[in-house]
C-alpha cells in the first residue's frame, strides 16, 4: 500500500506508539485485500461492540490504551444497543446476577470508555442508527468506517454509502485514523453483482426468509434482485426501507452479504441498472416452494420442541417507527378480535431510544402498555446470550436472532397469532 | 499418502496438527460465542446451523473452511479466543479470506502476540479432499500437506 507522508510518519510513531499500531493494523488488513491506498472517512461512525462482556478483555484493554494516549475518533459515532433493560425486560434475581455481575460486568466501564473516545450521545445505542429519529444517516457516496452487519448492508444498499464489512475493533481503528483501506465495497468494481436473484413468488415474500435464502446461497457475494420491485414499488418509502432493513439483516447474518441491489428501487440499481451486473453471473430463482423449503430447514433448538413460548422478541434489527406503530396496532386490534385483554406471551418490541421516546408520546403507546407488551431498546441477542435466558422457549420474527440464539423463528402472521392468542403454539 | 496444496500466507508459521473441516462458511459468532462466554478451556462449536463442525472441539485444531460468515463482531471474537488461548491453531481457507476473519487474525497477531496461522486461496480441491481427523502439516511459505 502506498502511504502519504503523513501516514508514513504516523506509522513511524510520530503521533505515538498506539496510533502507529492502530495504523499498522489497518495497513496490514488492507494489504491482504490488495488495497493500494487509504481513503478518508467522510461521515460519522457506527460501532458494533456495545456490550461490556467481561470476557472481551482485549477490547477494554485497547480502549484504555487509546484513552491513555489521548486519542479520539475523527467524527462522533453511534453504537449497537445496550444488553440490559431491567425496566422493560423483566429478569429474575438469578438472571440479574448473571447479567450484571458476570456477563456484562464491564458495561459501565465500557460506556465510559466509549464516551471518552467520541460517542455521539447517550441515546446513540441502536443497531438502526440510520433512522431519521437517530440521525446518523450517511449520504450517497459517503465512505464509512462502520461495523454491525445489518447497518453496513443497509448503508451500502439503501443509502448508497460505501463501507466494507468491517469487524468490531477495525471500525474503531478506522474512525480514529479517519481513513480506511480502499478495496472491496469501496470500489466501483467491488459493487458489481455476482448473482442475479429472480423473485418469482405469488405474493410479497417475508423479508426475513427471502434475505435468509439469498444469504445462504450467495454468502458474501453481491446479489442483484429482480422482481421484488413488483411488491415494494420503485420508491424508497418508509415501508420499503423497513422491509429492506429486515431483508438485509437476514442476508448479512445467514450469509455475509454487505451489499445488494434491488432492481428499480435501490439507488445504484436505479442509476446504473444492468451495468451493475458482472458477466457470467450465477442465477438463483426464488419461488414460493423455495421460500418454504428454506423456512422449514430452520432447526428448532428448544429442549421441548412443543413447549409453550415464554417470551417473544420483535425488532432485531430495531424496529422503525412505522413498524412499531404497525405492530402496536396489530396487537391491539388482534386482542380485540380474540377477546383477550392481555398478550398471551410476554412480548418485547425493540427499537432505538429515539424512536421509543417519540412513540412514548402517543396515545397508541398508552393503549399498547395496557396489553402488557413492552417497548425496549435492548439488544435481544445480548439478552439471549445469558445461559439462563437462552434456555427459555423464546419466539422471534427475526432471522438474525434465530441464527445467533436458540430462539424459534415464526413468520409475522404466525407470531402475531401467538401474541394475541388466536392460535396455540 | 500425502497431497500438497499451496495457498497465500495471511499469518505464517510451521505446524503439524489435526484437521476439522467445514464445507460451509463458518459463522464466527455462532461457533465461538458460547465457549467464550463460559470462559471455557476449549471451544466446542455451538453453531447449530453448521452440522460439519457442530459440537466438535476446535481448540488447537486446524480449521479448514471456505471462509467465515455472520456478525461483524467476528474479528473481535477471533481476537478474544486467541487472547484466551482457546483458538484453533490454524485456519485454512479454500477461498480468499473474508474481511472479518482477516481482521481477527491481524488483531490477534498484532495485539495479542498470537501465533495463529492463516493460509487462504487453497482452492476448492483442498476442501473437497481434506477430511476431519486428517493430519496436516503447514509450512511458513503457505504449503499445506494433507497426510492420510
Short mmCIF file of N, CA and C in Angstrom, two decimals, chain A residues 176-282:
data_model
loop_
_atom_site.label_atom_id
_atom_site.label_comp_id
_atom_site.label_asym_id
_atom_site.label_seq_id
_atom_site.Cartn_x
_atom_site.Cartn_y
_atom_site.Cartn_z
N UNK A 176 -10.72 6.32 14.19
CA UNK A 176 -9.64 7.08 14.84
C UNK A 176 -8.68 7.68 13.81
N UNK A 177 -8.22 6.85 12.89
CA UNK A 177 -7.29 7.36 11.87
C UNK A 177 -8.03 8.29 10.90
N UNK A 178 -9.36 8.06 10.77
CA UNK A 178 -10.14 8.87 9.83
C UNK A 178 -9.93 8.41 8.40
N UNK A 179 -9.43 7.19 8.24
CA UNK A 179 -9.19 6.64 6.91
C UNK A 179 -9.41 5.13 6.95
N UNK A 180 -9.75 4.58 5.79
CA UNK A 180 -9.94 3.13 5.67
C UNK A 180 -9.28 2.65 4.38
N UNK A 181 -8.86 1.38 4.36
CA UNK A 181 -8.23 0.86 3.13
C UNK A 181 -9.23 0.82 1.98
N UNK A 182 -8.75 1.16 0.80
CA UNK A 182 -9.61 1.26 -0.39
C UNK A 182 -9.63 -0.08 -1.12
N UNK A 183 -10.67 -0.83 -0.89
CA UNK A 183 -10.84 -2.11 -1.59
C UNK A 183 -12.31 -2.54 -1.46
N UNK A 184 -12.63 -3.62 -2.14
CA UNK A 184 -13.94 -4.27 -1.96
C UNK A 184 -15.11 -3.36 -2.26
N UNK A 185 -16.00 -3.21 -1.29
CA UNK A 185 -17.24 -2.47 -1.50
C UNK A 185 -17.02 -0.95 -1.59
N UNK A 186 -15.79 -0.50 -1.39
CA UNK A 186 -15.50 0.91 -1.58
C UNK A 186 -15.27 1.23 -3.06
N UNK A 187 -15.00 0.21 -3.85
CA UNK A 187 -14.64 0.44 -5.26
C UNK A 187 -15.86 0.20 -6.17
N UNK A 188 -15.85 0.81 -7.35
CA UNK A 188 -16.95 0.60 -8.31
C UNK A 188 -17.03 -0.89 -8.69
N UNK A 189 -15.88 -1.50 -8.95
CA UNK A 189 -15.86 -2.89 -9.40
C UNK A 189 -16.39 -3.82 -8.30
N UNK A 190 -16.04 -3.51 -7.05
CA UNK A 190 -16.47 -4.36 -5.93
C UNK A 190 -17.95 -4.28 -5.65
N UNK A 191 -18.63 -3.31 -6.25
CA UNK A 191 -20.06 -3.14 -6.02
C UNK A 191 -20.91 -3.77 -7.12
N UNK A 192 -20.22 -4.44 -8.05
CA UNK A 192 -20.97 -5.11 -9.12
C UNK A 192 -21.48 -6.46 -8.66
N UNK A 193 -22.59 -6.86 -9.23
CA UNK A 193 -23.28 -8.07 -8.75
C UNK A 193 -22.68 -9.34 -9.34
N UNK A 194 -22.56 -10.37 -8.46
CA UNK A 194 -22.08 -11.70 -8.87
C UNK A 194 -23.24 -12.64 -9.15
N UNK A 195 -24.42 -12.25 -8.68
CA UNK A 195 -25.60 -13.11 -8.78
C UNK A 195 -26.81 -12.30 -9.28
N UNK A 196 -27.64 -12.95 -10.06
CA UNK A 196 -28.98 -12.42 -10.31
C UNK A 196 -29.95 -13.27 -9.51
N UNK A 197 -30.79 -12.60 -8.74
CA UNK A 197 -31.82 -13.30 -7.98
C UNK A 197 -33.16 -12.99 -8.65
N UNK A 198 -33.83 -14.01 -9.07
CA UNK A 198 -35.15 -13.80 -9.70
C UNK A 198 -36.23 -14.18 -8.70
N UNK A 199 -36.96 -13.17 -8.23
CA UNK A 199 -38.04 -13.42 -7.28
C UNK A 199 -39.32 -13.70 -8.08
N UNK A 200 -39.81 -14.92 -7.94
CA UNK A 200 -40.99 -15.33 -8.71
C UNK A 200 -42.08 -15.86 -7.78
N UNK A 201 -42.23 -15.21 -6.64
CA UNK A 201 -43.25 -15.64 -5.68
C UNK A 201 -44.61 -15.07 -6.08
N UNK A 202 -45.67 -15.69 -5.57
CA UNK A 202 -47.01 -15.24 -5.94
C UNK A 202 -47.48 -14.09 -5.07
N UNK A 203 -46.81 -13.88 -3.94
CA UNK A 203 -47.14 -12.73 -3.08
C UNK A 203 -45.86 -12.14 -2.51
N UNK A 204 -45.98 -11.00 -1.86
CA UNK A 204 -44.80 -10.34 -1.28
C UNK A 204 -44.10 -11.30 -0.32
N UNK A 205 -42.84 -11.64 -0.59
CA UNK A 205 -42.17 -12.61 0.30
C UNK A 205 -41.85 -12.01 1.67
N UNK A 206 -41.84 -12.86 2.69
CA UNK A 206 -41.40 -12.41 4.01
C UNK A 206 -39.96 -11.92 3.87
N UNK A 207 -39.71 -10.70 4.29
CA UNK A 207 -38.37 -10.12 4.14
C UNK A 207 -37.31 -11.01 4.79
N UNK A 208 -37.65 -11.52 5.96
CA UNK A 208 -36.67 -12.27 6.76
C UNK A 208 -36.31 -13.60 6.11
N UNK A 209 -37.26 -14.21 5.41
CA UNK A 209 -36.97 -15.51 4.79
C UNK A 209 -36.30 -15.31 3.43
N UNK A 210 -36.76 -14.31 2.70
CA UNK A 210 -36.13 -14.02 1.41
C UNK A 210 -34.64 -13.67 1.63
N UNK A 211 -34.38 -12.82 2.61
CA UNK A 211 -33.00 -12.44 2.91
C UNK A 211 -32.17 -13.63 3.34
N UNK A 212 -32.77 -14.48 4.14
CA UNK A 212 -32.08 -15.68 4.60
C UNK A 212 -31.71 -16.59 3.43
N UNK A 213 -32.68 -16.81 2.54
CA UNK A 213 -32.44 -17.68 1.39
C UNK A 213 -31.29 -17.14 0.54
N UNK A 214 -31.31 -15.84 0.31
CA UNK A 214 -30.26 -15.23 -0.53
C UNK A 214 -28.90 -15.29 0.18
N UNK A 215 -28.89 -14.97 1.48
CA UNK A 215 -27.63 -15.02 2.24
C UNK A 215 -27.01 -16.40 2.23
N UNK A 216 -27.85 -17.39 2.45
CA UNK A 216 -27.34 -18.77 2.48
C UNK A 216 -26.80 -19.18 1.11
N UNK A 217 -27.35 -18.63 0.05
CA UNK A 217 -26.93 -19.02 -1.30
C UNK A 217 -25.68 -18.25 -1.75
N UNK A 218 -25.68 -16.93 -1.58
CA UNK A 218 -24.61 -16.14 -2.21
C UNK A 218 -23.45 -15.86 -1.25
N UNK A 219 -23.61 -16.19 0.03
CA UNK A 219 -22.58 -15.94 1.04
C UNK A 219 -22.19 -14.45 1.07
N UNK A 220 -20.97 -14.10 0.61
CA UNK A 220 -20.58 -12.68 0.71
C UNK A 220 -20.62 -11.98 -0.65
N UNK A 221 -21.14 -12.66 -1.66
CA UNK A 221 -21.24 -12.04 -2.98
C UNK A 221 -22.30 -10.95 -2.99
N UNK A 222 -22.32 -10.20 -4.08
CA UNK A 222 -23.31 -9.13 -4.24
C UNK A 222 -24.46 -9.64 -5.11
N UNK A 223 -25.68 -9.69 -4.59
CA UNK A 223 -26.81 -10.10 -5.41
C UNK A 223 -27.55 -8.92 -6.03
N UNK A 224 -28.04 -9.12 -7.25
CA UNK A 224 -28.88 -8.13 -7.94
C UNK A 224 -30.27 -8.76 -8.02
N UNK A 225 -31.22 -8.18 -7.31
CA UNK A 225 -32.51 -8.83 -7.12
C UNK A 225 -33.53 -8.28 -8.10
N UNK A 226 -34.07 -9.17 -8.92
CA UNK A 226 -35.10 -8.77 -9.88
C UNK A 226 -36.46 -9.30 -9.42
N UNK A 227 -37.49 -8.53 -9.66
CA UNK A 227 -38.85 -9.00 -9.38
C UNK A 227 -39.39 -8.55 -8.03
N UNK A 228 -38.54 -7.96 -7.20
CA UNK A 228 -39.02 -7.54 -5.88
C UNK A 228 -39.71 -6.17 -5.95
N UNK A 229 -39.32 -5.37 -6.93
CA UNK A 229 -39.95 -4.05 -7.09
C UNK A 229 -41.44 -4.19 -7.38
N UNK A 230 -41.82 -5.36 -7.88
CA UNK A 230 -43.25 -5.61 -8.14
C UNK A 230 -44.05 -5.51 -6.83
N UNK A 231 -43.42 -5.89 -5.75
CA UNK A 231 -44.09 -5.88 -4.44
C UNK A 231 -43.77 -4.62 -3.62
N UNK A 232 -42.55 -4.09 -3.79
CA UNK A 232 -42.12 -2.97 -2.95
C UNK A 232 -42.31 -1.62 -3.62
N UNK A 233 -42.52 -1.62 -4.94
CA UNK A 233 -42.62 -0.36 -5.66
C UNK A 233 -41.24 0.12 -6.10
N UNK A 234 -41.21 1.33 -6.60
CA UNK A 234 -39.95 1.84 -7.14
C UNK A 234 -39.46 3.07 -6.36
N UNK A 235 -40.08 3.34 -5.24
CA UNK A 235 -39.63 4.46 -4.40
C UNK A 235 -39.30 3.94 -3.00
N UNK A 236 -38.28 4.54 -2.40
CA UNK A 236 -37.87 4.11 -1.06
C UNK A 236 -38.78 4.76 -0.01
N UNK A 237 -39.99 4.26 0.08
CA UNK A 237 -40.93 4.72 1.09
C UNK A 237 -40.50 4.18 2.45
N UNK A 238 -41.15 4.65 3.51
CA UNK A 238 -40.83 4.14 4.85
C UNK A 238 -41.04 2.63 4.92
N UNK A 239 -42.13 2.15 4.30
CA UNK A 239 -42.40 0.71 4.33
C UNK A 239 -41.32 -0.06 3.57
N UNK A 240 -40.93 0.46 2.42
CA UNK A 240 -39.90 -0.22 1.63
C UNK A 240 -38.58 -0.25 2.39
N UNK A 241 -38.25 0.87 3.04
CA UNK A 241 -36.98 0.92 3.78
C UNK A 241 -37.00 -0.05 4.97
N UNK A 242 -38.16 -0.14 5.64
CA UNK A 242 -38.25 -1.07 6.78
C UNK A 242 -38.10 -2.51 6.29
N UNK A 243 -38.74 -2.80 5.16
CA UNK A 243 -38.64 -4.14 4.57
C UNK A 243 -37.17 -4.45 4.25
N UNK A 244 -36.50 -3.50 3.61
CA UNK A 244 -35.12 -3.74 3.20
C UNK A 244 -34.18 -3.85 4.40
N UNK A 245 -34.51 -3.15 5.49
CA UNK A 245 -33.72 -3.28 6.72
C UNK A 245 -33.73 -4.73 7.19
N UNK A 246 -34.91 -5.32 7.26
CA UNK A 246 -35.02 -6.70 7.76
C UNK A 246 -34.48 -7.71 6.75
N UNK A 247 -34.75 -7.46 5.49
CA UNK A 247 -34.23 -8.31 4.42
C UNK A 247 -32.69 -8.34 4.46
N UNK A 248 -32.10 -7.14 4.55
CA UNK A 248 -30.65 -7.04 4.55
C UNK A 248 -30.02 -7.70 5.76
N UNK A 249 -30.64 -7.51 6.92
CA UNK A 249 -30.10 -8.12 8.14
C UNK A 249 -30.05 -9.64 8.00
N UNK A 250 -31.06 -10.21 7.35
CA UNK A 250 -31.08 -11.66 7.15
C UNK A 250 -30.02 -12.10 6.15
N UNK A 251 -29.80 -11.31 5.09
CA UNK A 251 -28.74 -11.68 4.13
C UNK A 251 -27.37 -11.63 4.81
N UNK A 252 -27.20 -10.68 5.72
CA UNK A 252 -25.90 -10.47 6.35
C UNK A 252 -25.61 -11.47 7.47
N UNK A 253 -26.66 -11.95 8.13
CA UNK A 253 -26.43 -12.88 9.25
C UNK A 253 -26.52 -14.33 8.82
N UNK A 254 -27.39 -14.64 7.88
CA UNK A 254 -27.47 -16.01 7.37
C UNK A 254 -26.36 -16.26 6.36
N UNK A 255 -25.89 -15.21 5.74
CA UNK A 255 -24.72 -15.27 4.88
C UNK A 255 -23.77 -14.18 5.31
N UNK A 256 -23.14 -13.51 4.38
CA UNK A 256 -22.22 -12.43 4.73
C UNK A 256 -22.34 -11.31 3.71
N UNK A 257 -23.57 -11.05 3.32
CA UNK A 257 -23.80 -10.04 2.29
C UNK A 257 -23.55 -8.64 2.86
N UNK A 258 -22.77 -7.84 2.13
CA UNK A 258 -22.50 -6.47 2.56
C UNK A 258 -23.20 -5.45 1.69
N UNK A 259 -23.70 -5.90 0.54
CA UNK A 259 -24.36 -5.00 -0.41
C UNK A 259 -25.28 -5.83 -1.30
N UNK A 260 -26.48 -5.31 -1.52
CA UNK A 260 -27.38 -5.90 -2.52
C UNK A 260 -27.96 -4.77 -3.35
N UNK A 261 -28.42 -5.12 -4.52
CA UNK A 261 -29.12 -4.15 -5.36
C UNK A 261 -30.52 -4.68 -5.63
N UNK A 262 -31.51 -3.82 -5.53
CA UNK A 262 -32.89 -4.19 -5.87
C UNK A 262 -33.26 -3.42 -7.14
N UNK A 263 -33.52 -4.15 -8.18
CA UNK A 263 -33.81 -3.53 -9.48
C UNK A 263 -34.94 -2.50 -9.35
N UNK A 264 -34.70 -1.34 -9.94
CA UNK A 264 -35.68 -0.23 -9.98
C UNK A 264 -35.98 0.39 -8.62
N UNK A 265 -35.21 0.04 -7.58
CA UNK A 265 -35.53 0.57 -6.26
C UNK A 265 -34.33 1.18 -5.52
N UNK A 266 -33.28 0.39 -5.32
CA UNK A 266 -32.15 0.94 -4.56
C UNK A 266 -31.35 1.90 -5.44
N UNK A 267 -30.65 2.86 -4.84
CA UNK A 267 -30.13 3.99 -5.63
C UNK A 267 -29.18 3.61 -6.76
N UNK A 268 -28.26 2.70 -6.51
CA UNK A 268 -27.32 2.37 -7.59
C UNK A 268 -28.00 1.56 -8.70
N UNK A 269 -28.95 0.71 -8.30
CA UNK A 269 -29.68 -0.06 -9.31
C UNK A 269 -30.50 0.88 -10.19
N UNK A 270 -31.06 1.90 -9.58
CA UNK A 270 -31.84 2.87 -10.36
C UNK A 270 -30.93 3.67 -11.30
N UNK A 271 -29.75 3.97 -10.82
CA UNK A 271 -28.84 4.80 -11.60
C UNK A 271 -28.14 4.00 -12.71
N UNK A 272 -27.71 2.80 -12.37
CA UNK A 272 -26.85 2.05 -13.30
C UNK A 272 -27.52 0.83 -13.92
N UNK A 273 -28.59 0.34 -13.32
CA UNK A 273 -29.31 -0.80 -13.88
C UNK A 273 -28.42 -2.00 -14.14
N UNK A 274 -28.57 -2.60 -15.33
CA UNK A 274 -27.85 -3.83 -15.66
C UNK A 274 -26.34 -3.65 -15.75
N UNK A 275 -25.88 -2.40 -15.80
CA UNK A 275 -24.41 -2.18 -15.83
C UNK A 275 -23.78 -2.65 -14.52
N UNK A 276 -24.60 -2.82 -13.49
CA UNK A 276 -24.08 -3.28 -12.20
C UNK A 276 -23.84 -4.79 -12.18
N UNK A 277 -24.28 -5.48 -13.20
CA UNK A 277 -24.19 -6.94 -13.20
C UNK A 277 -22.94 -7.39 -13.95
N UNK A 278 -22.13 -8.22 -13.28
CA UNK A 278 -20.91 -8.74 -13.92
C UNK A 278 -21.29 -9.70 -15.05
N UNK A 279 -20.32 -10.02 -15.88
CA UNK A 279 -20.58 -11.02 -16.92
C UNK A 279 -20.54 -12.42 -16.31
N UNK A 280 -21.25 -13.34 -16.91
CA UNK A 280 -21.27 -14.75 -16.49
C UNK A 280 -21.68 -14.93 -15.03
N UNK A 281 -22.69 -14.19 -14.61
CA UNK A 281 -23.13 -14.31 -13.22
C UNK A 281 -23.97 -15.57 -13.03
N UNK A 282 -24.09 -15.98 -11.78
CA UNK A 282 -24.95 -17.13 -11.45
C UNK A 282 -26.38 -16.61 -11.21
#
